[in-house]
CSV table of C-alpha atoms in Angstrom, one decimal:
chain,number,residue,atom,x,y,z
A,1,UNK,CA,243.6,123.5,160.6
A,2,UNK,CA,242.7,122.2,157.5
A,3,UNK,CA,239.2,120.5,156.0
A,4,UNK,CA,238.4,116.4,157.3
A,5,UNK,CA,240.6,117.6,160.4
A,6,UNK,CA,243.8,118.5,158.7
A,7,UNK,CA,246.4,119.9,159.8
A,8,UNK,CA,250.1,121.7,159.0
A,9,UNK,CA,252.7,123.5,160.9
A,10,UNK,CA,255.7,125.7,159.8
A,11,UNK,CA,258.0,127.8,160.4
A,12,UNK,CA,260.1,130.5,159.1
A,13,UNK,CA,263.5,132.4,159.6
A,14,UNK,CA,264.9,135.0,157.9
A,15,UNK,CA,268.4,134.3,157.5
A,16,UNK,CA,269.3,137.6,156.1
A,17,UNK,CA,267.3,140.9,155.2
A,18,UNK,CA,266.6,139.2,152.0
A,19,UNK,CA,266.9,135.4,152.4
A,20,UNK,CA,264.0,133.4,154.2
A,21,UNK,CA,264.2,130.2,154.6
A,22,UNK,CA,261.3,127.7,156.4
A,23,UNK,CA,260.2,124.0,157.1
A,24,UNK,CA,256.1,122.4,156.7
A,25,UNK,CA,254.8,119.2,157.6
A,26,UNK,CA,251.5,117.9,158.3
A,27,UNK,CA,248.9,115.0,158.2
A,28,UNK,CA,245.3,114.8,156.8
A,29,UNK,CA,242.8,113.2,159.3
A,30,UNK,CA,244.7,114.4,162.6
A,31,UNK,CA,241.2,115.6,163.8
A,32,UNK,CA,238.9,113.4,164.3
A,33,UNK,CA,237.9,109.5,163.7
A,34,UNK,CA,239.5,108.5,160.5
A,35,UNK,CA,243.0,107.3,159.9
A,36,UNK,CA,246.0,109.5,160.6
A,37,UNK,CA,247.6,110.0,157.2
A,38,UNK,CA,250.9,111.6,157.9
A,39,UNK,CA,252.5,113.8,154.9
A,40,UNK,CA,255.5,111.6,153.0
A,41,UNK,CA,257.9,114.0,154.2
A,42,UNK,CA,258.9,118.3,155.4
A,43,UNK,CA,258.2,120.4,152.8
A,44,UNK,CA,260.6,123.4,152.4
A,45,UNK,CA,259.9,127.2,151.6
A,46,UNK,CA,262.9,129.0,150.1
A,47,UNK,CA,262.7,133.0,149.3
A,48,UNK,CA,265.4,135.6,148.2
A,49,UNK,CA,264.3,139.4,147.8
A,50,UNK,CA,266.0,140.1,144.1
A,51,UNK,CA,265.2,143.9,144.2
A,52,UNK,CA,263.4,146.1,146.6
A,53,UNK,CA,260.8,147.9,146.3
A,54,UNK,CA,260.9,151.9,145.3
A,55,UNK,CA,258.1,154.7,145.1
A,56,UNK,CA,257.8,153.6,141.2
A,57,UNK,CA,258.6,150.0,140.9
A,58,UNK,CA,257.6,146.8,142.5
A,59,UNK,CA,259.6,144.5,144.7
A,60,UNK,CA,261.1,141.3,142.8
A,61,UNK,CA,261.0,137.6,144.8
A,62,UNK,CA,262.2,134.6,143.9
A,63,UNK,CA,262.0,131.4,145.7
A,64,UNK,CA,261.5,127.5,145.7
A,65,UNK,CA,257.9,126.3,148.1
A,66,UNK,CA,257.2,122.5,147.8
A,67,UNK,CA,254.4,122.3,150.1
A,68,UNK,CA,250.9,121.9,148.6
A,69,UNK,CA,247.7,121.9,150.0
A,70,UNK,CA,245.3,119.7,151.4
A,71,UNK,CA,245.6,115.9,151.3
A,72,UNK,CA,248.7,114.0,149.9
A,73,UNK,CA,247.7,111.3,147.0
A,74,UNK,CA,250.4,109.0,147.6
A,75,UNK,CA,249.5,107.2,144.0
A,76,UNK,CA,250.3,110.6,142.1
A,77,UNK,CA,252.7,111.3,144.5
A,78,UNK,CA,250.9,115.2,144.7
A,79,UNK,CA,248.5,117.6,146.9
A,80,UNK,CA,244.9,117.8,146.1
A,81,UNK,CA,246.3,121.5,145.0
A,82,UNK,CA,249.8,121.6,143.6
A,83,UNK,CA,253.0,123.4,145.5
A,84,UNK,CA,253.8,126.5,143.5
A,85,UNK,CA,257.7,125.1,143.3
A,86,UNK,CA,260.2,127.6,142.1
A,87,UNK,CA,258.8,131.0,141.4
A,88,UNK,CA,259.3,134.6,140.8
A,89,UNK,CA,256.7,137.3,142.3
A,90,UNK,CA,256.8,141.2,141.6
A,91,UNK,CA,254.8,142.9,144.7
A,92,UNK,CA,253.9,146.6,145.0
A,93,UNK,CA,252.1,148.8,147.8
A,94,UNK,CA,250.4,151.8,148.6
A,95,UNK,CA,249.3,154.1,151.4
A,96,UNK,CA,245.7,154.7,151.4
A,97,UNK,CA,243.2,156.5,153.9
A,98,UNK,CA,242.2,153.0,155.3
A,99,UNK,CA,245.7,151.6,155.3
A,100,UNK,CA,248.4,149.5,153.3
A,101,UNK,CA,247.6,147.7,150.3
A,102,UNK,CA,249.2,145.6,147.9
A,103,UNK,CA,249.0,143.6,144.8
A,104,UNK,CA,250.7,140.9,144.2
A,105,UNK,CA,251.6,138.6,140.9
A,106,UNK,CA,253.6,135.9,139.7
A,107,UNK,CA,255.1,133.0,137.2
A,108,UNK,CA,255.4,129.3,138.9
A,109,UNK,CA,256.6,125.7,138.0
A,110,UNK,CA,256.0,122.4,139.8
A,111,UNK,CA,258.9,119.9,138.8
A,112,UNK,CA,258.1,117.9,141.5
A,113,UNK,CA,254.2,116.9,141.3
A,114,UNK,CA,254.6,115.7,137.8
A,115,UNK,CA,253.2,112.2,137.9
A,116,UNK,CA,249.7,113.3,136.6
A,117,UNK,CA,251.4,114.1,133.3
A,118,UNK,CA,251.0,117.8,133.1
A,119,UNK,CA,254.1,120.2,134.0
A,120,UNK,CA,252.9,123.6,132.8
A,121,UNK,CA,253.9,126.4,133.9
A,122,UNK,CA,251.2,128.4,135.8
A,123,UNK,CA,250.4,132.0,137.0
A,124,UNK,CA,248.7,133.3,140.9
A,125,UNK,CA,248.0,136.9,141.9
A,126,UNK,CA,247.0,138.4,144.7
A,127,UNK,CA,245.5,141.3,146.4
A,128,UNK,CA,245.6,142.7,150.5
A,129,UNK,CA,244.1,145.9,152.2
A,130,UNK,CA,243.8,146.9,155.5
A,131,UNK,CA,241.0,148.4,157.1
A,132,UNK,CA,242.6,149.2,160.2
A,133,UNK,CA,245.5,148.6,162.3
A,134,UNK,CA,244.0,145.0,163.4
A,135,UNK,CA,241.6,144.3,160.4
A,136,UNK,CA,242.9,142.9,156.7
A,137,UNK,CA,241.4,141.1,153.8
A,138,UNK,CA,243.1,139.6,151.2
A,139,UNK,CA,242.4,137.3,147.6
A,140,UNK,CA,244.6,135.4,145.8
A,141,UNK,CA,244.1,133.7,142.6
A,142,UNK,CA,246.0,130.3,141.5
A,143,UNK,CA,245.3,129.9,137.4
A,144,UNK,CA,246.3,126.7,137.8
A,145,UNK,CA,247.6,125.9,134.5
A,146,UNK,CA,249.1,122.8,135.7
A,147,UNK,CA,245.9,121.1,136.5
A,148,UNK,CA,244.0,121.4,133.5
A,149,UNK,CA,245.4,118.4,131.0
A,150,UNK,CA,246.2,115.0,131.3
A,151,UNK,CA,245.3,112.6,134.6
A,152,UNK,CA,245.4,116.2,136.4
A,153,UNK,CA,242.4,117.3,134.4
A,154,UNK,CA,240.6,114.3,136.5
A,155,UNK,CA,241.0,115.0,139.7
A,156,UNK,CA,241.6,118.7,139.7
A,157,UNK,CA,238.6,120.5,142.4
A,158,UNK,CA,238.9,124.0,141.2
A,159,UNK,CA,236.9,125.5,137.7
A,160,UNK,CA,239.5,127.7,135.7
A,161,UNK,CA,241.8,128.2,138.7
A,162,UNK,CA,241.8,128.5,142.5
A,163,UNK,CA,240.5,131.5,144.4
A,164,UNK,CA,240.8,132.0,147.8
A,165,UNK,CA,239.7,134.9,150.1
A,166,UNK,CA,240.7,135.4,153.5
A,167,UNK,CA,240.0,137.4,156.9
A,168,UNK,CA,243.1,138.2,158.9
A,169,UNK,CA,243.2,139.6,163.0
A,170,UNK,CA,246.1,141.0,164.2
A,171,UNK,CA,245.2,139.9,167.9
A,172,UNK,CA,248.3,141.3,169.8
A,173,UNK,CA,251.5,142.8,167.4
A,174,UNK,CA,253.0,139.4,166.1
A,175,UNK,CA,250.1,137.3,166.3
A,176,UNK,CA,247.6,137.0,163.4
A,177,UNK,CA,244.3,134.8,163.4
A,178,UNK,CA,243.1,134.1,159.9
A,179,UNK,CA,239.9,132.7,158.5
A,180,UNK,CA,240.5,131.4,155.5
A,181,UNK,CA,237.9,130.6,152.4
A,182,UNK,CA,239.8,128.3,149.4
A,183,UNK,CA,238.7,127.0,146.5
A,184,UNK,CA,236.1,129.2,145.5
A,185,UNK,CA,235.6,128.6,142.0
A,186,UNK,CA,234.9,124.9,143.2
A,187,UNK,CA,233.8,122.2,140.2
A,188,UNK,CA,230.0,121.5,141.5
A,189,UNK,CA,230.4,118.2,139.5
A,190,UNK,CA,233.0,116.9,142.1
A,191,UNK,CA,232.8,119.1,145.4
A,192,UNK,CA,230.0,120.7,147.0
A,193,UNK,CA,231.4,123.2,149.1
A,194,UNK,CA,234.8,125.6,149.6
A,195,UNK,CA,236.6,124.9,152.1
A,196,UNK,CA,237.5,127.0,155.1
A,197,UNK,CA,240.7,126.6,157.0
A,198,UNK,CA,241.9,128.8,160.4
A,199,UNK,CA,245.5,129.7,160.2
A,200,UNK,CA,247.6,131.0,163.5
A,201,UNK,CA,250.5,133.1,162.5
A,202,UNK,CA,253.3,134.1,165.1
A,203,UNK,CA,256.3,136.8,164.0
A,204,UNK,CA,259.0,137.2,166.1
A,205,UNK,CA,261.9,139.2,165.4
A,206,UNK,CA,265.6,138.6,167.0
C-alpha cells in the first residue's frame, strides 16, 4: 500500500537455486475517492545468483527489475522514482550477537524510462540487521544519478538520492509485515513529507 491510496502486488518464483524470476502490477489512486489510474502494463523482476557467497567474499547478482515506484507519468512514460533496470549487486553477511546482517551495493541502468532525457547510469546500497528472530531494520540508498539532469532534474522528489528506512516483522515463519519510510532526503521545495508505505511479504517454499 502505497501514498494517495496506492497500490502494487507481485510475485516471485525461484526457478532454480540461482534463477528468480517475478511479475508487478499496480494502480495509483485504488484507495480512496480519486480516479483509478491503472499502471500501463506488469512489470517484470529478473535475478540470476553469478557467484555465491564464501566466509571472505561477497555474493554477486545480476538481474533485470522494470518496476518503479509510486505513480506512473504517462507523458514521460516513467515512475515518480525510476526502476533500477538491469543491474549487478555484490552482498555480504555476518553473524553478530544480535543476529544476521548484511550490506549490500550495486551499479544500475534504466533503458527504459529515458523520455526525460537523462540515461545515467546510477548506484543504491543497502544495509539490514536483525535484532532478534522476529525484529529487522534495514536502509537503503538510491544515488539516483539518473534523476539529476535534463527534464528529470524537474520533477525529480528526492535531494542527492533516495533514502529509505524500513521496519520489518516476521509475524509467523514466511510472513513479513513491513513499515516502510521512502524518500527521506525529500526536496522541501516540492514535497513536504516522506512517504510511508506497509508492505505484506509471503515465502513459500515447494
Amino acid at each position: 500500500v502505497q501514498k494517495n491510496g496506492g497500490f502494487s502486488s507481485g510475485l516471485k518464483v525461484g526457478i532454480t537455486d540461482r534463477f528468480q524470476f517475478g511479475m508487478s502490477f499496480g494502480a495509483s489512486n485504488l484507495i480512496g475517492d480519486d480516479s483509478l489510474k491503472w499502471y500501463p502494463h506488469p512489470e517484470v523482476n529478473l535475478k540470476y545468483q553469478l557467484i555465491d557467497e564464501t566466509m571472505t567474499m561477497p555474493g554477486i547478482a545480476i538481474g533485470l527489475n522494470s518496476q518503479g515506484f509510486g505513480a506512473y507519468d504517462e507523458i514521460l512514460e516513467r515512475y515518480e522514482v525510476k526502476a533500477y533496470g538491469v543491474y549487478a549487486s555484490a552482498s555480504k553477511n555476518w553473524a553478530t550477537p544480535l543476529g544476521n546482517m548484511g550490506l549490500h551495493a550495486g551499479v544500475n541502468q534504466n533503458f527504459l524510462e529515458i523520455n526525460d532525457q537523462d540515461e545515467d547510469q546510477s548506484l543504491f546500497m543497502g544495509f539490514d540487521i536483525e535484532f532478534n528472530p522476529e525484529l529487522s531494520v534495514l536502509v537503503e540508498y538510491n544515488a539516483a544519478l539518473n534523476e539529476n539532469d535534463m527534464e528529470a532534474e524537474d520533477i525529480a522528489i528526492n535531494r542527492d538520492g533516495y533514502l529509505n528506512a524500513a521496519v520489518r516483522w516476521t509475524f509467523v515463519e514466511r510472513l513479513h509485515i513491513e513499515m516502510d519510510f521512502n524518500n527521506l532526503l525529500f526536496d522541501e521545495d516540492k514535497v513536504d513529507y516522506f512517504n510511508r508505505e506497509l508492505k505484506i511479504i509471503y515465502i513459500e517454499y515447494f
